[in-house]
Short mmCIF file of C-alpha atoms and ligand atoms in Angstrom, two decimals:
data_model
loop_
_atom_site.label_atom_id
_atom_site.label_comp_id
_atom_site.label_asym_id
_atom_site.label_seq_id
_atom_site.Cartn_x
_atom_site.Cartn_y
_atom_site.Cartn_z
CA MET A 1306 114.12 153.49 174.11
CA LYS A 1307 111.56 153.42 176.30
CA LYS A 1308 109.25 155.40 174.35
CA ASN A 1309 110.07 153.36 170.88
CA THR A 1310 109.06 149.95 172.71
CA ARG A 1311 106.17 151.22 174.16
CA SER A 1312 104.73 152.36 171.21
CA ALA A 1313 105.58 149.67 169.61
CA ALA A 1314 103.81 147.62 172.34
CA LYS A 1315 100.86 149.38 171.02
CA LYS A 1316 101.03 149.28 167.50
CA ASN A 1317 101.87 145.23 167.51
CA PRO A 1318 99.84 144.08 170.85
CA VAL A 1319 99.92 140.21 171.93
CA GLN A 1320 97.31 138.79 171.50
CA LYS A 1321 97.55 135.67 173.99
CA GLU A 1322 94.81 134.27 172.43
CA PRO A 1323 94.17 134.28 168.48
CA VAL A 1324 90.47 135.45 168.36
CA SER A 1325 87.90 136.36 165.59
CA SER A 1326 85.51 139.12 165.26
CA LYS A 1327 83.44 137.00 167.99
CA GLY A 1328 85.79 136.24 170.03
CA LYS A 1329 86.30 132.73 168.70
CA SER A 1330 89.75 131.17 168.01
CA VAL A 1331 91.01 131.65 164.27
CA LEU A 1332 93.98 129.14 163.14
CA TRP A 1333 95.84 131.49 161.72
CA ALA A 1334 95.13 134.46 164.28
CA GLY A 1335 98.85 134.80 165.66
CA ARG A 1336 100.67 135.98 162.19
CA LEU A 1337 97.87 139.22 162.49
CA SER A 1338 97.46 141.37 165.87
CA GLU A 1339 94.29 142.82 164.64
CA LYS A 1340 90.69 141.14 165.19
CA PRO A 1341 89.30 140.53 162.22
CA GLU A 1342 86.80 143.02 160.98
CA ALA A 1343 83.45 141.98 161.28
CA GLN A 1344 81.52 142.40 158.19
CA ALA A 1345 85.07 141.29 156.09
CA PHE A 1346 85.00 138.08 158.58
CA ALA A 1347 81.24 136.86 158.10
CA PHE A 1348 82.28 138.06 153.89
CA GLN A 1349 85.36 135.34 154.07
CA SER A 1350 83.81 132.67 155.79
CA SER A 1351 82.30 129.91 154.25
CA ILE A 1352 81.11 127.90 157.00
CA ASN A 1353 77.08 127.83 155.75
CA ILE A 1354 78.11 126.45 152.19
CA ASP A 1355 80.79 123.98 153.22
CA LYS A 1356 79.43 122.67 156.88
CA ARG A 1357 78.05 119.86 154.25
CA LEU A 1358 81.45 118.98 154.17
CA VAL A 1359 81.19 117.93 158.28
CA PHE A 1360 81.44 114.50 157.92
CA ASP A 1361 83.88 114.32 155.44
CA ASP A 1362 86.15 116.33 157.36
CA ILE A 1363 85.94 114.31 159.82
CA ALA A 1364 86.51 111.36 158.49
CA GLY A 1365 89.82 112.83 156.49
CA SER A 1366 91.04 114.36 160.38
CA LYS A 1367 90.82 110.86 161.55
CA ALA A 1368 92.88 109.49 158.86
CA HIS A 1369 95.67 112.42 159.34
CA ALA A 1370 95.70 111.46 163.29
CA ALA A 1371 95.80 107.71 162.87
CA MET A 1372 98.25 107.91 160.63
CA LEU A 1373 100.20 110.78 162.37
CA GLY A 1374 100.17 108.44 165.53
CA LYS A 1375 101.74 105.52 163.34
CA GLN A 1376 104.19 107.43 161.58
CA GLY A 1377 105.82 108.75 165.97
CA ILE A 1378 104.42 112.38 164.63
CA ILE A 1379 102.48 112.66 167.09
CA PRO A 1380 102.47 110.64 170.67
CA LYS A 1381 100.03 107.36 169.80
CA ASP A 1382 97.73 108.06 172.62
CA SER A 1383 97.22 111.67 171.45
CA ALA A 1384 96.20 110.06 168.45
CA SER A 1385 94.28 108.33 169.64
CA LYS A 1386 92.00 110.62 171.68
CA ILE A 1387 91.92 112.75 168.52
CA VAL A 1388 90.32 109.93 166.23
CA LYS A 1389 87.99 108.76 169.45
CA GLU A 1390 87.12 112.21 169.97
CA LEU A 1391 86.18 113.30 166.77
CA ASP A 1392 84.04 110.00 166.59
CA ARG A 1393 82.28 111.89 169.38
CA ILE A 1394 81.85 114.96 167.44
CA ALA A 1395 80.18 113.44 164.96
CA VAL A 1396 77.89 111.95 167.51
CA GLU A 1397 76.49 114.39 168.54
CA ILE A 1398 76.51 116.61 165.48
CA LYS A 1399 73.72 113.91 164.26
CA SER A 1400 72.20 114.18 167.15
CA GLY A 1401 71.74 117.73 167.44
CA ALA A 1402 71.17 117.85 170.47
CA THR A 1403 74.82 118.28 172.11
CA LEU A 1404 76.70 120.10 169.82
CA THR A 1405 75.73 122.41 166.63
CA ILE A 1406 77.70 123.53 163.62
CA ASP A 1407 78.65 127.33 164.55
CA THR A 1408 78.27 129.43 161.47
CA SER A 1409 79.93 132.41 162.96
CA SER A 1410 83.45 129.85 162.29
CA GLU A 1411 85.70 130.82 158.91
CA ASP A 1412 84.72 127.09 158.02
CA ILE A 1413 84.29 123.74 158.98
CA HIS A 1414 88.18 123.32 159.20
CA SER A 1415 88.44 125.88 161.55
CA PHE A 1416 85.65 124.88 163.32
CA LEU A 1417 85.92 121.00 164.25
CA GLU A 1418 90.05 121.98 164.79
CA ALA A 1419 88.92 124.60 167.53
CA ILE A 1420 86.50 122.27 168.97
CA LEU A 1421 89.07 119.35 169.51
CA THR A 1422 91.11 122.11 170.84
CA GLU A 1423 88.91 123.31 173.50
CA ARG A 1424 88.02 119.46 174.09
CA LEU A 1425 91.68 118.36 174.53
CA GLY A 1426 93.97 120.78 174.86
CA ASP A 1427 96.83 120.14 173.30
CA ALA A 1428 96.16 116.89 171.34
CA GLY A 1429 93.38 118.59 169.62
CA LYS A 1430 96.45 121.06 168.72
CA MET A 1431 98.67 118.33 167.10
CA VAL A 1432 95.79 117.60 164.44
CA HIS A 1433 96.90 119.94 161.79
CA ALA A 1434 100.11 118.37 161.57
CA GLY A 1435 102.06 118.21 157.85
CA ARG A 1436 98.43 119.49 156.51
CA SER A 1437 96.68 122.32 155.32
CA ARG A 1438 92.99 123.56 154.57
CA ASN A 1439 93.81 123.96 151.40
CA ASP A 1440 94.62 119.94 150.68
CA GLN A 1441 92.42 119.07 153.33
CA VAL A 1442 89.49 120.87 151.39
CA ALA A 1443 90.25 118.99 148.99
CA VAL A 1444 89.88 115.64 150.19
CA ASP A 1445 86.97 116.48 151.92
CA PHE A 1446 84.82 117.59 148.46
CA ARG A 1447 86.52 114.26 147.02
CA LEU A 1448 84.47 112.29 149.92
CA TYR A 1449 81.73 114.48 149.27
CA LEU A 1450 81.35 113.47 146.14
CA LYS A 1451 82.24 109.67 146.60
CA ARG A 1452 79.32 109.61 148.68
CA LYS A 1453 76.70 111.95 147.18
CA VAL A 1454 77.35 110.88 144.16
CA PRO A 1455 76.22 107.44 144.09
CA ARG A 1456 73.34 108.23 145.60
CA LEU A 1457 72.58 110.66 142.73
CA GLN A 1458 73.26 108.06 139.81
CA ALA A 1459 70.70 105.48 141.77
CA GLU A 1460 67.96 108.26 141.64
CA LEU A 1461 69.35 109.04 137.55
CA SER A 1462 68.85 105.00 137.46
CA ALA A 1463 65.81 104.77 139.07
CA ALA A 1464 63.96 107.44 136.87
CA THR A 1465 65.54 105.27 133.79
CA ILE A 1466 64.25 101.89 134.97
CA VAL A 1467 60.66 104.41 135.66
CA LEU A 1468 60.68 104.99 131.81
CA LEU A 1469 62.48 101.87 130.53
CA ASP A 1470 58.77 100.36 132.61
CA ILE A 1471 57.19 102.44 130.61
CA ALA A 1472 58.55 101.80 126.63
CA GLN A 1473 58.06 98.26 127.54
CA LEU A 1474 54.60 98.53 127.64
CA HIS A 1475 54.51 100.52 124.43
CA VAL A 1476 56.87 98.83 121.79
CA THR A 1477 53.80 98.76 119.30
CA SER A 1478 52.57 101.80 120.43
CA ILE A 1479 52.03 103.39 116.90
CA MET A 1480 53.70 107.62 117.95
CA PRO A 1481 54.89 109.71 115.06
CA GLY A 1482 58.23 110.86 114.62
CA TYR A 1483 59.45 113.91 114.34
CA THR A 1484 62.72 115.63 112.92
CA HIS A 1485 62.16 119.83 112.05
CA LEU A 1486 59.33 118.96 114.56
CA GLN A 1487 57.14 118.09 111.48
CA ARG A 1488 55.64 114.33 111.13
CA ALA A 1489 58.29 112.55 109.52
CA GLN A 1490 58.09 108.29 110.14
CA PRO A 1491 56.46 106.68 112.62
CA VAL A 1492 58.20 104.56 115.32
CA THR A 1493 56.62 103.67 118.70
CA LEU A 1494 56.17 105.53 122.12
CA GLY A 1495 58.87 102.23 123.25
CA PHE A 1496 61.39 103.77 120.71
CA HIS A 1497 60.94 106.85 122.02
CA LEU A 1498 61.59 106.68 124.99
CA THR A 1499 64.31 104.58 125.13
CA ALA A 1500 65.91 107.27 123.05
CA TRP A 1501 65.71 109.32 125.89
CA CYS A 1502 67.02 106.22 128.09
CA ALA A 1503 69.97 106.22 126.19
CA ALA A 1504 70.91 109.15 126.37
CA LEU A 1505 70.72 109.03 130.48
CA GLU A 1506 72.50 105.69 129.93
CA ARG A 1507 75.59 107.55 128.78
CA ASP A 1508 75.19 110.48 131.86
CA PHE A 1509 74.98 107.36 134.20
CA SER A 1510 78.65 106.18 132.92
CA ARG A 1511 80.31 109.64 132.94
CA PHE A 1512 79.06 109.84 136.71
CA ASN A 1513 81.41 106.57 136.84
CA SER A 1514 84.39 107.85 134.81
CA ALA A 1515 84.34 111.18 136.81
CA LEU A 1516 84.57 109.25 140.31
CA ALA A 1517 86.95 106.67 138.64
CA ARG A 1518 89.40 110.40 137.75
CA LEU A 1519 89.10 111.73 141.39
CA ASP A 1520 89.31 108.48 143.46
CA GLU A 1521 92.58 110.18 144.39
CA CYS A 1522 93.57 111.37 147.74
CA PRO A 1523 94.94 114.48 148.37
CA LEU A 1524 96.24 114.46 152.15
CA GLY A 1525 99.77 115.02 152.32
CA SER A 1526 99.39 117.75 150.18
CA GLY A 1527 100.22 120.96 152.28
CA ALA A 1528 99.82 124.36 151.40
CA LEU A 1529 100.95 123.29 147.82
CA ALA A 1530 104.50 121.41 148.49
CA GLY A 1531 103.66 118.53 150.54
CA SER A 1532 105.58 118.24 153.55
CA THR A 1533 109.14 117.67 155.89
CA LEU A 1534 107.33 115.74 158.25
CA PRO A 1535 107.14 111.62 157.18
CA LEU A 1536 103.75 111.74 156.62
CA ASP A 1537 102.20 108.09 155.17
CA ARG A 1538 100.61 108.89 152.23
CA LYS A 1539 99.15 105.84 150.91
CA ALA A 1540 98.11 104.95 154.16
CA THR A 1541 95.63 107.99 154.87
CA ALA A 1542 94.56 107.12 150.60
CA GLN A 1543 93.60 103.84 151.81
CA ASN A 1544 92.57 104.91 154.92
CA LEU A 1545 89.97 106.88 153.62
CA GLY A 1546 89.18 104.65 150.84
CA PHE A 1547 90.25 106.19 147.73
CA SER A 1548 92.82 103.89 145.17
CA ARG A 1549 95.46 106.35 145.89
CA PRO A 1550 97.32 109.53 146.67
CA THR A 1551 97.77 112.47 143.86
CA LEU A 1552 100.76 112.32 142.01
CA ASN A 1553 101.62 116.16 142.68
CA ALA A 1554 100.76 118.13 145.83
CA MET A 1555 100.51 121.35 143.61
CA ASP A 1556 98.06 120.15 141.23
CA ALA A 1557 96.25 118.45 144.06
CA VAL A 1558 95.54 121.76 145.78
CA ALA A 1559 94.59 123.66 142.41
CA ASP A 1560 93.40 121.44 140.58
CA ARG A 1561 89.24 121.79 140.18
CA ASP A 1562 88.91 119.44 137.20
CA PHE A 1563 86.47 116.88 138.89
CA VAL A 1564 84.46 119.99 139.84
CA LEU A 1565 84.24 120.97 136.89
CA GLU A 1566 83.56 117.43 135.08
CA LEU A 1567 80.67 116.26 137.50
CA SER A 1568 79.14 120.22 137.15
CA SER A 1569 78.85 119.33 133.54
CA VAL A 1570 77.37 115.65 133.79
CA CYS A 1571 74.79 117.67 136.30
CA ALA A 1572 74.45 120.03 133.17
CA ILE A 1573 74.38 117.12 130.71
CA THR A 1574 72.04 115.12 132.15
CA MET A 1575 69.83 118.60 133.24
CA THR A 1576 69.98 118.97 129.83
CA HIS A 1577 68.34 116.27 128.18
CA LEU A 1578 66.07 116.32 130.98
CA SER A 1579 64.96 120.05 129.43
CA ARG A 1580 64.76 118.01 126.17
CA PHE A 1581 62.40 115.26 127.41
CA CYS A 1582 60.69 117.97 129.21
CA GLU A 1583 60.02 120.29 126.25
CA ASP A 1584 58.33 116.63 124.56
CA ILE A 1585 56.49 116.34 127.41
CA VAL A 1586 55.10 120.03 127.18
CA LEU A 1587 54.23 120.17 123.55
CA TRP A 1588 52.37 116.27 124.03
CA ALA A 1589 50.47 117.75 126.88
CA SER A 1590 49.28 120.52 124.65
CA GLU A 1591 45.81 120.51 123.40
CA GLU A 1592 47.58 120.09 119.47
CA PHE A 1593 49.46 117.40 120.09
CA LYS A 1594 47.17 115.49 122.96
CA PHE A 1595 49.66 112.47 123.39
CA ILE A 1596 50.15 112.82 126.94
CA ASP A 1597 47.65 113.25 129.63
CA LEU A 1598 49.39 114.35 133.14
CA ALA A 1599 47.60 112.93 136.38
CA GLU A 1600 45.77 115.92 137.68
CA SER A 1601 48.20 115.80 140.87
CA TRP A 1602 51.03 116.10 138.73
CA SER A 1603 49.65 119.74 137.14
CA THR A 1604 48.36 122.83 138.60
CA GLY A 1605 45.75 125.32 137.10
CA SER A 1606 45.31 129.06 136.32
CA SER A 1607 44.70 131.48 138.82
CA ILE A 1608 42.70 133.31 136.52
CA MET A 1609 41.82 130.86 133.74
CA PRO A 1610 39.09 128.70 134.98
CA GLN A 1611 40.24 126.08 132.30
CA LYS A 1612 43.56 125.19 132.36
CA LYS A 1613 45.96 122.45 133.83
CA ASN A 1614 49.31 122.82 133.03
CA PRO A 1615 52.37 121.39 132.44
CA ASP A 1616 54.59 122.53 135.33
CA PHE A 1617 56.37 120.57 136.34
CA ALA A 1618 58.07 119.86 133.30
CA GLU A 1619 58.08 123.18 132.55
CA LEU A 1620 60.70 123.67 135.48
CA ILE A 1621 62.78 121.07 135.72
CA ARG A 1622 63.21 122.26 131.90
CA GLY A 1623 63.81 125.76 133.18
CA LYS A 1624 65.80 124.39 136.43
CA SER A 1625 68.02 123.46 133.92
CA ALA A 1626 69.24 126.78 133.01
CA ARG A 1627 70.22 127.38 136.50
CA THR A 1628 72.68 124.07 136.49
CA VAL A 1629 74.14 125.22 133.57
CA GLY A 1630 75.22 128.73 134.48
CA ASN A 1631 76.76 127.20 137.36
CA LEU A 1632 78.86 125.35 135.05
CA VAL A 1633 79.99 128.92 133.77
CA THR A 1634 80.61 129.84 136.70
CA LEU A 1635 82.84 127.68 137.43
CA PHE A 1636 84.50 127.88 134.33
CA THR A 1637 85.09 131.21 134.66
CA LEU A 1638 86.39 130.84 138.54
CA LEU A 1639 88.88 129.15 137.24
CA LYS A 1640 90.21 130.31 133.76
CA GLY A 1641 92.77 133.12 135.47
CA LEU A 1642 93.89 131.23 138.81
CA PRO A 1643 97.48 131.08 139.02
CA TYR A 1644 98.73 128.52 140.88
CA ALA A 1645 98.37 126.91 143.41
CA TYR A 1646 95.60 127.70 145.84
CA ASN A 1647 93.42 131.13 145.89
CA LYS A 1648 90.63 131.91 148.03
CA ASP A 1649 88.79 132.02 144.29
CA LEU A 1650 88.22 128.93 144.96
CA GLN A 1651 86.28 128.93 148.26
CA GLU A 1652 83.26 129.72 145.33
CA ASP A 1653 83.53 126.01 143.88
CA LYS A 1654 81.28 124.08 146.48
CA GLU A 1655 78.45 126.50 146.31
CA SER A 1656 78.02 125.83 142.45
CA LEU A 1657 78.20 122.35 142.25
CA PHE A 1658 76.33 121.84 145.48
CA ASP A 1659 73.29 123.65 143.48
CA SER A 1660 73.89 121.33 140.53
CA ILE A 1661 73.70 118.36 142.58
CA ASP A 1662 70.65 119.07 144.40
CA THR A 1663 69.13 120.86 141.21
CA LEU A 1664 69.58 117.46 138.90
CA SER A 1665 68.58 114.81 142.00
CA VAL A 1666 65.06 116.99 143.20
CA CYS A 1667 64.02 117.03 138.88
CA LEU A 1668 64.95 113.25 138.91
CA ARG A 1669 62.78 112.53 141.46
CA MET A 1670 60.02 114.92 140.25
CA PHE A 1671 60.41 113.57 136.17
CA ALA A 1672 60.00 110.04 137.71
CA GLY A 1673 57.12 110.63 139.63
CA MET A 1674 55.24 113.06 136.81
CA MET A 1675 55.97 109.98 134.30
CA LYS A 1676 54.78 107.13 136.17
CA SER A 1677 51.76 108.83 137.34
CA ALA A 1678 51.63 110.03 133.06
CA GLY A 1679 48.47 108.27 130.65
CA PHE A 1680 49.02 108.66 126.67
CA ASN A 1681 46.28 108.49 124.76
CA LEU A 1682 47.53 105.79 122.38
CA LYS A 1683 44.55 106.38 119.54
CA ARG A 1684 45.69 109.86 118.66
CA MET A 1685 49.51 109.45 118.75
CA LYS A 1686 48.08 106.77 115.91
CA ALA A 1687 45.94 108.26 114.66
CA SER A 1688 48.79 111.40 114.20
CA CYS A 1689 50.85 108.70 112.31
CA SER A 1690 48.28 109.02 109.39
CA GLY A 1691 47.78 111.82 107.03
CA GLY A 1692 51.26 113.60 106.87
CA PHE A 1693 52.31 110.68 104.63
CA LEU A 1694 54.90 109.41 107.07
CA GLU A 1695 55.05 106.12 104.63
CA ALA A 1696 56.76 108.16 102.46
CA THR A 1697 60.18 107.14 102.48
CA ASP A 1698 58.71 103.11 102.98
CA THR A 1699 57.35 103.72 99.25
CA ALA A 1700 60.75 104.74 98.08
CA GLU A 1701 62.59 101.91 100.29
CA TYR A 1702 60.05 99.51 98.78
CA LEU A 1703 61.12 100.60 94.90
CA VAL A 1704 64.67 100.35 96.19
CA ARG A 1705 63.57 97.13 97.21
CA LYS A 1706 62.29 95.53 93.59
CA GLY A 1707 65.85 97.55 91.80
CA MET A 1708 64.90 101.01 91.27
CA PRO A 1709 68.17 103.34 92.29
CA PHE A 1710 67.05 105.06 95.09
CA ARG A 1711 67.33 109.25 94.04
CA ALA A 1712 64.65 107.33 91.30
CA ALA A 1713 62.46 106.23 93.99
CA HIS A 1714 62.41 109.20 96.48
CA GLU A 1715 61.53 111.62 92.79
CA THR A 1716 58.89 108.84 92.38
CA ALA A 1717 57.04 108.65 96.37
CA ALA A 1718 57.43 112.36 96.30
CA LEU A 1719 55.30 113.17 92.90
CA ILE A 1720 52.79 110.30 94.27
CA VAL A 1721 52.90 112.74 97.15
CA ARG A 1722 52.30 115.75 95.03
CA ASP A 1723 48.88 113.96 93.31
CA CYS A 1724 47.45 112.90 96.33
CA ILE A 1725 47.48 116.50 97.90
CA GLU A 1726 46.15 117.14 94.63
CA ALA A 1727 43.47 114.63 94.52
CA GLY A 1728 42.64 115.53 98.73
CA GLN A 1729 43.56 112.35 99.30
CA LYS A 1730 45.76 111.57 102.74
CA HIS A 1731 47.53 108.58 102.19
CA ILE A 1732 49.71 106.32 99.27
CA ALA A 1733 47.30 103.75 100.03
CA ASP A 1734 44.48 106.14 98.74
CA ARG A 1735 45.72 105.49 95.32
CA THR A 1736 44.73 102.95 92.68
CA ILE A 1737 47.15 100.27 92.12
CA GLY A 1738 46.80 101.65 88.85
CA GLU A 1739 47.71 105.31 89.66
CA LEU A 1740 50.59 103.98 91.80
CA LYS A 1741 51.90 101.69 88.33
CA ASN A 1742 51.30 104.69 85.88
CA LYS A 1743 54.62 106.31 88.27
CA SER A 1744 56.53 102.94 88.55
CA LYS A 1745 55.67 99.33 86.89
CA LEU A 1746 57.42 98.23 90.05
CA PHE A 1747 54.49 98.75 91.97
CA GLU A 1748 52.79 95.85 93.10
CA GLU A 1749 49.78 94.66 95.75
CA ASP A 1750 52.14 93.81 98.22
CA ILE A 1751 53.04 97.50 98.52
CA TYR A 1752 49.47 98.26 99.80
CA LYS A 1753 50.27 95.99 102.96
CA ALA A 1754 54.15 97.15 103.60
CA ILE A 1755 53.06 100.71 104.10
CA THR A 1756 50.94 100.77 107.04
CA PRO A 1757 52.51 103.16 110.40
CA ALA A 1758 52.85 98.86 112.05
CA ALA A 1759 53.92 97.48 108.66
CA CYS A 1760 56.73 100.60 108.60
CA VAL A 1761 57.94 100.35 112.40
CA LYS A 1762 57.96 96.01 112.16
CA ALA A 1763 59.78 96.51 108.73
CA ARG A 1764 62.61 98.84 110.46
CA ASP A 1765 64.73 95.79 112.65
CA LEU A 1766 68.00 96.80 111.98
CA PRO A 1767 70.00 96.90 115.11
CA GLY A 1768 68.81 100.64 116.45
CA GLY A 1769 65.59 100.53 115.30
CA PRO A 1770 62.15 101.11 116.23
CA ALA A 1771 60.36 97.64 115.61
CA PRO A 1772 58.88 96.13 118.63
CA LYS A 1773 61.38 93.15 118.75
CA GLU A 1774 64.38 95.02 118.35
CA VAL A 1775 63.34 98.03 120.95
CA ARG A 1776 62.82 95.22 123.46
CA ARG A 1777 66.55 94.39 122.80
CA GLN A 1778 67.54 97.57 123.45
CA ILE A 1779 65.28 98.27 126.81
CA LYS A 1780 67.02 94.74 127.92
CA THR A 1781 70.99 96.04 127.06
CA LEU A 1782 70.13 99.22 128.54
CA ARG A 1783 68.61 97.79 131.81
CA LYS A 1784 71.88 95.46 132.02
CA LYS A 1785 74.17 98.74 131.50
CA LEU A 1786 72.54 99.85 134.42
CA GLN A 1787 72.64 97.36 136.91
CA ALA A 1788 76.64 97.20 136.04
CA ARG A 1789 78.37 99.64 138.45
N1 LIG B 109 87.16 127.98 153.01
C1 LIG B 109 88.02 127.15 152.37
C2 LIG B 109 88.23 126.74 151.06
O1 LIG B 109 87.02 126.29 150.97
C3 LIG B 109 88.96 126.11 152.93
C4 LIG B 109 90.57 126.25 152.70
C5 LIG B 109 91.70 127.60 152.75
N2 LIG B 109 92.76 128.00 153.03
C6 LIG B 109 93.16 128.62 152.91
N3 LIG B 109 94.30 128.55 152.48
N4 LIG B 109 92.23 130.29 153.16
O2 LIG B 109 88.41 126.61 150.03
#
């Protein structure tokens, strides 16, 4: 008997204070008799990533503790001690002088609970009643995004406003519009930039709808199946500024749709910026020479003395790749996960944080680069001449005079061929006699109808490039960006 007892005791030595490999208290060590292996503990620790959630974790714990006190689950004075101490901890961490986050802890949740317990003793040990780190991390992440995404939207809206302001100045600045990167029809710089802004405004509203969907509080969902304690879920949801508690506890701890959605909106917005930057890189080339990037927003070459490179546009285009990669990471992370919580989910934060950071800095860089850029309006206008960009307008001229469109298209195409054969660069280089030879419908007014400015002005349908219409589009977008 004695022998047996001794060997059992040796196998399961009772540790009074469960500790991590570094001697820190861990939340779950009661079950395990052995200290975690140092490397293994470090491997599964997430504090270097989730320390960003520190103030959200504090907010969540304050709401939870206050509710526990109100519901009589823990003594009222313990609840208020916890709330006060959490406030103090927040101040100390903000100051950085009195308390720093100990990155040898397992995660931000463990770190804060350990500090509370160290300072409050038993009261600190009460805070986790009716809670799991599974609903805790879900609430923290949502709170973080509720704070952070509106700031990202402000940067998005600031970048859009920079573009709208430039667009407004250039509603009559003629430039070629392209399809297949071939000159297609005359448009204006204002119209082109407003096209970009329409895309960015949709991204802005995508953030709004993602925020609206994540506006539910997971607290009270516990590990996966709620709690036997009489938690007041509505109270914590309300206290934290959520519209309502989540519907189903298992869903609440397993769900990372909100991460996918926001990662996707970041990737979509970055894809937009990337396409704009591709235009800019082209426009900055000697071949186009439409844009003159500020020297302070350009770089040189270490070997070629003449170079002025659009590195910032290129890098924004390049960085869009990582946001797409992050989205794929998240989909891959989630697709095979059984319900409910799995430690895999810990990988979700790094990806989304990176996408948010990337988008944030790229929006600021993009706005700065655009604000300081100059445009070569002469060159843009000249590029509208010589490529027969007025051919569609010529066909539509004939349609207005009664010709079926297919016949008008063919007539205009034949005129273009005649011009090319004769070494002429514009349809207007043909005499009225030559034009009438192709169709009796041509009259002198054709020459006025097909100048680049006339082509643009006549395209005044809603959505078109006519200056008046683009001014209306700009106004609409400005209004939409204000209405949040
Ligand atoms: N660090 C963890 C995460 O980010 C917190 C949740 C841990 N939950 C657990 N059951 N181990 O997901």
